[in-house]
Amino acid sequence: MSSSKTFDPKIVLGLLLFGAIAFVATLYFIGVGETSRGTNDGGAHAYGRGLNGYAALIQLLEEEGHEPEVSRSAGRLDDEGILIITPPAYADGDEIKALIEKRRYLGPTIVVLPKWLAYSPPTQIGSDVKEGWVVLADPIVPDWVEDLDYGIELQLKDKETGWIGLGQRGQLPQPDAAMSANSSQIVPIIMAENGDQLVGYLDDGDAYPVLEEAAGVQGDADAEIDRWNVMFVFEPDLFNNYGFASEQRADIAHEIVDLAMEGEDLSITVDLTLNGLGAAQNLLTLAFSPPFLAATLCLLLAMVVVAWRAFRRFGPPAAEERAIAFGKSRLVRNSAGFIERSKRTHLLSGPYANMLRERIVKALGLKNADDEAIDSAVARRAPEAPAFSQSFANLRNAKSPNEILRAAAALKSIERMLTQ
């Protein structure tokens, strides 16, 4: 660790943590789709905060103790529990009918029909127009209702009308633009003052005791209680933010949702996919979803460990010594070590003996001398030296490392005496 610190370790740690959290948050929000366009776009859906939206319904259900989930996944359409869909005017009727029929054994379905054409208000300097606000244009009748094959005929009233049902009566936010229906396959729960259907459930021959009591009709005692109900809200001003300007209409909307549960404690899912706000899963979404979440957490933990080790190091790395140093001595030791490990030491005695013989001959100044001549010359120059011929023969015949070392040392001593 370096003794001099250019930066305060606490500041560096803070920067590392901030960067890591920002990176993980970016990945997460990309995965859940929160970086896309806003959902409060003035549409008639659960996130819409304009007059035609249903954000107030979600808030009311939460305040009343429910836990509604606004879903952007098509897979949630197959969940058990009550499903509230708010299809737009351009929806596919065949798709909605297939969804309704598929859910008959999964849970109740509330279909809130669209009515209002809306557009964003012009923004002017100094205006207090908020995001998601809309201006309502003329009401329309959605064409896809005919594709449901339930005999539903929609109509718009140009005369002021109120609503009656569930022991109450009241007015619509815009009484001269009410949308109602007439169908022999719909049992009305909320009606217009002229008897048209504003809210009702599908009469498919099954028994729905809770709904029958609320509608004030006598059910068939022999009918099966097999499938869940399908509720139609033909007048969306009883459910949207426009209608929730009245506490009475808000209470009626909540009571209709409770009736659709038929006395059961069901989960509530409000769909957005039919409104074009679905979010497809991507790799980041899967990374933060089971069973891949465990692997993601392990990866994040490994990143934390690596970052912590890097932080604790904090400073330039200390210079490390070379594994193989420069120099002749290192080269000799490495070579000797290799020869020793390969158990080829006995092969060195002959070449080493010949090398020393040449060096001794050179030191004596002889040419083409035999062993006897060398012995005579060594005896004259270094009387105390051992006999050359005997030392030379001992080295060439040595086999074990100890014998080689002793013989080599004796022969080397002759050369040393001659060169001193």
XYZ file of C-alpha atoms in Angstrom:
420
model
C 0.000 0.000 0.000
C 1.320 3.410 -0.920
C 2.344 5.643 1.949
C 1.171 8.829 0.188
C -2.546 9.270 -0.491
C -3.570 11.640 -3.269
C -7.302 11.315 -2.400
C -9.168 10.806 0.831
C -10.218 7.111 1.020
C -13.688 8.115 2.271
C -14.258 10.291 -0.793
C -13.093 7.513 -3.109
C -15.369 5.010 -1.361
C -18.313 7.398 -1.709
C -17.639 7.800 -5.426
C -17.447 4.038 -5.891
C -20.700 3.437 -4.033
C -22.534 6.212 -5.874
C -21.362 4.944 -9.247
C -22.320 1.355 -8.424
C -25.797 2.325 -7.188
C -26.406 4.566 -10.197
C -25.343 1.788 -12.565
C -27.564 -0.825 -10.923
C -30.517 1.588 -10.797
C -30.095 2.373 -14.493
C -30.148 -1.312 -15.371
C -33.192 -1.897 -13.193
C -35.283 0.957 -14.573
C -34.397 -0.028 -18.121
C -35.513 -3.556 -17.280
C -38.896 -2.552 -15.885
C -39.495 -0.087 -18.696
C -39.563 3.088 -16.607
C -37.303 4.865 -19.073
C -39.925 4.729 -21.816
C -42.574 7.353 -22.522
C -44.822 8.295 -19.642
C -48.028 6.344 -19.084
C -49.959 9.476 -18.049
C -50.526 10.326 -21.697
C -54.162 11.437 -21.544
C -55.488 8.000 -22.471
C -58.545 6.248 -21.028
C -56.652 3.742 -18.883
C -55.641 3.096 -15.287
C -52.692 5.495 -15.374
C -54.639 8.290 -17.059
C -55.218 11.358 -14.872
C -57.393 13.220 -17.348
C -61.192 13.263 -17.245
C -61.344 10.064 -19.290
C -58.742 8.159 -17.232
C -59.223 5.724 -14.343
C -56.447 6.690 -11.926
C -59.080 7.781 -9.367
C -60.609 4.288 -9.431
C -57.239 2.733 -8.583
C -56.743 5.193 -5.729
C -60.244 4.517 -4.376
C -59.734 0.753 -4.387
C -56.456 1.185 -2.502
C -58.100 3.423 0.099
C -60.887 0.874 0.539
C -58.421 -1.859 1.531
C -57.902 -3.563 -1.814
C -54.525 -4.050 -3.452
C -55.123 -3.440 -7.167
C -52.219 -4.106 -9.496
C -51.924 -2.188 -12.745
C -50.443 -4.636 -15.232
C -48.471 -4.016 -18.410
C -47.866 -7.726 -19.015
C -50.079 -9.835 -21.266
C -49.256 -12.820 -19.060
C -51.232 -11.302 -16.181
C -54.439 -11.691 -18.202
C -54.386 -15.362 -17.227
C -54.104 -14.710 -13.482
C -56.874 -15.768 -11.158
C -58.898 -12.978 -9.556
C -60.908 -10.095 -10.912
C -59.713 -8.393 -14.110
C -60.731 -4.865 -15.103
C -60.149 -3.970 -18.749
C -60.670 -0.552 -20.347
C -60.343 -1.202 -24.103
C -60.005 1.836 -26.385
C -62.397 2.638 -29.227
C -60.070 0.999 -31.780
C -59.800 -2.331 -29.921
C -60.266 -5.747 -31.548
C -63.650 -7.171 -30.583
C -62.665 -10.752 -31.387
C -59.628 -10.441 -29.120
C -61.736 -9.106 -26.261
C -64.320 -11.857 -26.682
C -61.594 -14.534 -26.654
C -60.178 -12.986 -23.474
C -63.589 -12.962 -21.784
C -64.310 -16.593 -22.653
C -60.845 -17.721 -21.519
C -61.328 -16.091 -18.135
C -64.733 -17.603 -17.319
C -63.056 -20.140 -14.994
C -60.283 -17.844 -13.748
C -62.190 -14.916 -12.275
C -64.697 -12.126 -12.909
C -64.106 -9.685 -15.749
C -65.274 -6.067 -15.755
C -65.346 -4.481 -19.211
C -65.455 -0.677 -19.109
C -66.412 0.637 -22.530
C -64.859 3.786 -24.050
C -66.981 6.802 -24.921
C -65.007 10.027 -25.095
C -62.767 11.327 -27.804
C -60.124 13.448 -26.082
C -57.171 15.592 -27.017
C -54.465 17.427 -25.137
C -55.312 21.008 -24.233
C -53.183 23.741 -25.809
C -50.430 24.872 -23.467
C -49.932 28.581 -23.065
C -47.437 30.580 -21.074
C -48.755 31.043 -17.581
C -51.434 28.314 -17.884
C -51.920 25.774 -15.076
C -52.496 22.779 -17.385
C -50.925 19.690 -15.885
C -49.497 16.625 -17.560
C -52.172 14.151 -18.622
C -55.066 16.603 -18.653
C -57.386 16.372 -21.653
C -60.237 18.209 -23.311
C -63.247 16.001 -24.044
C -64.644 16.121 -27.563
C -67.778 14.420 -28.874
C -68.769 11.013 -27.453
C -68.576 7.982 -29.741
C -69.933 4.434 -29.795
C -67.188 1.746 -30.091
C -67.777 -0.556 -33.063
C -66.012 -3.589 -31.582
C -68.923 -4.274 -29.200
C -70.835 -5.862 -32.090
C -68.072 -8.475 -32.474
C -68.752 -9.785 -28.951
C -71.965 -11.491 -30.183
C -73.841 -10.733 -26.969
C -76.613 -8.834 -28.714
C -75.476 -5.506 -27.264
C -76.784 -2.405 -29.017
C -75.232 0.837 -27.829
C -76.806 4.249 -28.103
C -76.012 7.799 -27.043
C -78.690 9.937 -25.414
C -78.964 13.591 -26.332
C -81.411 14.265 -23.512
C -80.554 14.674 -19.883
C -80.829 11.412 -17.984
C -79.847 10.167 -14.558
C -79.071 6.703 -13.204
C -80.917 4.342 -10.846
C -79.702 1.230 -9.088
C -78.470 -0.421 -5.872
C -81.032 1.576 -3.937
C -79.689 4.921 -5.124
C -80.207 7.412 -7.909
C -78.105 10.244 -9.208
C -76.936 12.265 -12.165
C -74.108 11.703 -14.627
C -71.369 14.342 -14.976
C -72.715 15.133 -18.450
C -76.348 13.936 -18.439
C -77.036 14.781 -22.081
C -74.251 12.488 -23.354
C -75.047 9.182 -21.629
C -74.140 5.911 -23.359
C -76.470 2.989 -22.655
C -77.287 -0.437 -24.054
C -80.210 -2.725 -24.740
C -79.557 -6.449 -24.763
C -81.587 -9.478 -23.773
C -78.357 -11.152 -22.657
C -77.501 -8.438 -20.125
C -79.076 -8.222 -16.653
C -78.992 -4.537 -15.608
C -77.695 -3.446 -12.213
C -77.527 0.292 -12.911
C -80.107 1.685 -15.347
C -80.913 5.006 -16.927
C -84.108 6.705 -15.921
C -85.698 5.515 -19.171
C -84.815 1.863 -18.438
C -81.712 1.539 -20.620
C -78.790 -0.460 -19.272
C -75.798 1.461 -17.914
C -74.125 -1.376 -15.956
C -75.050 -5.044 -16.115
C -73.763 -8.606 -16.170
C -73.913 -11.291 -18.844
C -76.889 -13.660 -18.531
C -75.376 -16.958 -19.713
C -77.668 -19.391 -17.893
C -75.413 -19.835 -14.835
C -76.465 -18.763 -11.353
C -75.013 -15.610 -9.772
C -76.839 -15.244 -6.437
C -75.001 -12.105 -5.304
C -75.588 -10.290 -8.588
C -79.163 -11.516 -8.885
C -79.972 -10.106 -5.474
C -78.360 -6.767 -6.365
C -80.264 -6.622 -9.655
C -83.534 -7.583 -7.985
C -84.187 -10.586 -10.226
C -85.162 -14.153 -9.430
C -82.539 -16.639 -10.525
C -83.013 -20.194 -11.681
C -82.681 -22.459 -8.662
C -81.448 -25.317 -10.861
C -78.769 -23.262 -12.616
C -75.168 -24.241 -12.079
C -72.734 -22.035 -10.180
C -69.833 -22.905 -12.409
C -68.383 -19.857 -14.152
C -67.417 -16.368 -13.055
C -69.481 -13.388 -14.110
C -68.761 -10.856 -16.844
C -69.719 -7.279 -15.960
C -70.194 -4.545 -18.572
C -69.971 -0.848 -17.726
C -71.613 0.796 -20.726
C -71.460 4.270 -19.198
C -67.762 4.914 -18.387
C -68.604 8.182 -16.574
C -69.557 6.000 -13.599
C -65.973 4.715 -13.377
C -63.635 7.354 -14.816
C -62.075 10.421 -13.216
C -64.868 12.576 -14.663
C -67.458 10.557 -12.779
C -65.435 10.496 -9.558
C -66.055 14.202 -9.138
C -69.126 12.955 -7.267
C -68.616 10.904 -4.110
C -71.895 9.112 -4.811
C -70.733 7.890 -8.219
C -67.395 6.824 -6.701
C -69.256 4.738 -4.080
C -71.346 3.113 -6.816
C -68.204 2.184 -8.773
C -66.641 0.611 -5.700
C -69.856 -1.291 -4.950
C -69.961 -2.671 -8.490
C -66.401 -3.986 -8.142
C -67.320 -5.624 -4.833
C -70.424 -7.195 -6.398
C -68.333 -8.639 -9.230
C -66.295 -10.534 -6.612
C -69.490 -12.392 -5.602
C -68.591 -12.327 -1.931
C -65.027 -13.616 -2.403
C -61.795 -11.861 -1.448
C -60.176 -11.721 -4.863
C -57.107 -9.967 -6.159
C -57.691 -7.093 -8.577
C -55.723 -6.624 -11.790
C -56.256 -3.610 -14.054
C -54.954 -4.232 -17.568
C -53.007 -1.781 -19.731
C -52.018 -4.051 -22.604
C -55.278 -3.503 -24.512
C -54.504 0.225 -24.373
C -51.161 -0.287 -26.106
C -49.084 0.133 -22.952
C -47.824 -3.427 -22.650
C -44.194 -3.990 -21.769
C -42.419 -7.037 -23.191
C -39.842 -8.808 -21.047
C -36.220 -8.287 -21.958
C -32.951 -9.680 -20.647
C -32.727 -7.076 -17.912
C -36.256 -7.869 -16.764
C -35.385 -11.557 -16.596
C -32.156 -10.787 -14.724
C -34.162 -9.265 -11.875
C -36.859 -11.969 -11.883
C -36.741 -15.455 -10.326
C -35.014 -17.815 -10.934
C -32.341 -15.603 -12.517
C -32.424 -13.137 -9.624
C -30.148 -15.404 -7.559
C -27.430 -15.387 -10.230
C -27.744 -11.610 -10.583
C -27.314 -11.127 -6.833
C -24.227 -13.373 -6.840
C -22.744 -11.323 -9.675
C -23.438 -8.080 -7.826
C -21.864 -9.513 -4.672
C -18.756 -10.506 -6.637
C -18.555 -6.966 -8.038
C -18.746 -5.579 -4.509
C -15.918 -7.869 -3.349
C -13.710 -6.882 -6.306
C -14.436 -3.187 -5.738
C -13.640 -3.499 -2.027
C -10.312 -5.227 -2.708
C -9.422 -2.551 -5.231
C -10.343 0.168 -2.749
C -8.328 -1.382 0.072
C -5.287 -1.537 -2.188
C -5.518 2.221 -2.903
C -2.244 3.253 -4.416
C 0.313 2.172 -6.994
C 1.287 -1.513 -6.747
C 4.652 -2.338 -5.209
C 7.335 -3.402 -7.727
C 7.718 -7.157 -7.639
C 10.995 -9.032 -8.205
C 11.446 -11.009 -11.380
C 10.752 -14.689 -11.122
C 13.944 -15.289 -13.171
C 16.665 -12.706 -12.487
C 19.176 -11.482 -15.034
C 22.881 -12.642 -14.922
C 25.139 -15.607 -15.615
C 24.911 -16.916 -12.076
C 21.134 -17.170 -12.292
C 21.404 -18.873 -15.659
C 23.923 -21.368 -14.286
C 21.791 -22.119 -11.219
C 18.681 -22.590 -13.319
C 20.496 -24.892 -15.727
C 22.013 -26.853 -12.874
C 18.670 -27.191 -11.214
C 17.146 -28.476 -14.444
C 19.906 -31.055 -14.871
C 19.624 -32.182 -11.255
C 15.829 -32.607 -11.467
C 16.209 -34.603 -14.680
C 18.791 -36.894 -12.909
C 21.385 -36.460 -15.653
C 24.290 -35.281 -13.434
C 26.510 -38.250 -14.350
C 26.558 -37.098 -17.968
C 28.476 -33.947 -16.936
C 31.575 -35.677 -15.541
C 33.146 -36.563 -18.939
C 32.730 -33.167 -20.667
C 33.795 -31.322 -17.533
C 36.938 -33.489 -17.184
C 37.895 -32.858 -20.834
C 37.389 -29.127 -20.364
C 39.665 -29.020 -17.314
C 42.311 -31.139 -19.111
C 42.474 -28.593 -21.942
C 42.760 -25.711 -19.504
C 45.576 -27.481 -17.556
C 47.437 -28.267 -20.772
C 47.133 -24.631 -21.787
C 48.382 -23.502 -18.370
C 51.444 -25.807 -18.716
C 52.177 -24.582 -22.247
C 52.097 -28.116 -23.715
C 50.928 -29.283 -27.132
C 49.474 -32.691 -27.888
C 50.654 -33.982 -24.503
C 49.564 -37.330 -23.111
C 48.649 -38.009 -19.472
C 52.224 -39.034 -18.514
C 53.677 -35.816 -19.912
C 51.066 -33.823 -18.083
C 51.833 -35.654 -14.822
C 55.545 -34.874 -15.203
C 54.892 -31.230 -15.971
C 52.487 -30.855 -13.014
C 55.021 -32.508 -10.688
C 57.664 -29.991 -11.738
C 55.405 -26.922 -11.534
C 53.328 -27.889 -8.435
C 54.916 -30.707 -6.451
C 52.126 -30.588 -3.818
C 49.351 -31.070 -6.386
C 47.668 -34.497 -6.729
C 48.488 -36.666 -9.738
C 46.674 -35.420 -12.815
C 46.056 -38.769 -14.507
C 44.494 -40.267 -11.395
C 42.216 -37.217 -10.761
C 41.199 -37.168 -14.443
C 40.284 -40.848 -14.395
C 38.354 -40.498 -11.120
C 36.191 -37.700 -12.561
C 35.409 -39.555 -15.799
C 34.419 -42.683 -13.904
C 32.387 -40.945 -11.171
C 28.649 -41.779 -11.136
C 27.014 -40.426 -7.988
C 26.766 -36.669 -7.343
C 29.103 -36.881 -4.325
C 31.791 -38.746 -6.299
C 31.528 -36.259 -9.155
C 31.906 -33.300 -6.789
C 34.956 -34.752 -5.015
C 36.681 -35.703 -8.256
C 35.884 -32.372 -9.898
C 37.206 -30.476 -6.870
C 40.524 -32.411 -7.013
C 41.006 -31.743 -10.711
C 40.009 -28.126 -10.273
C 42.621 -27.719 -7.517
C 45.379 -28.705 -9.992
C 44.304 -25.953 -12.365
C 44.128 -23.469 -9.530
C 47.679 -24.256 -8.389
C 48.996 -23.820 -11.917
C 47.330 -20.480 -12.544
C 48.138 -18.776 -9.250
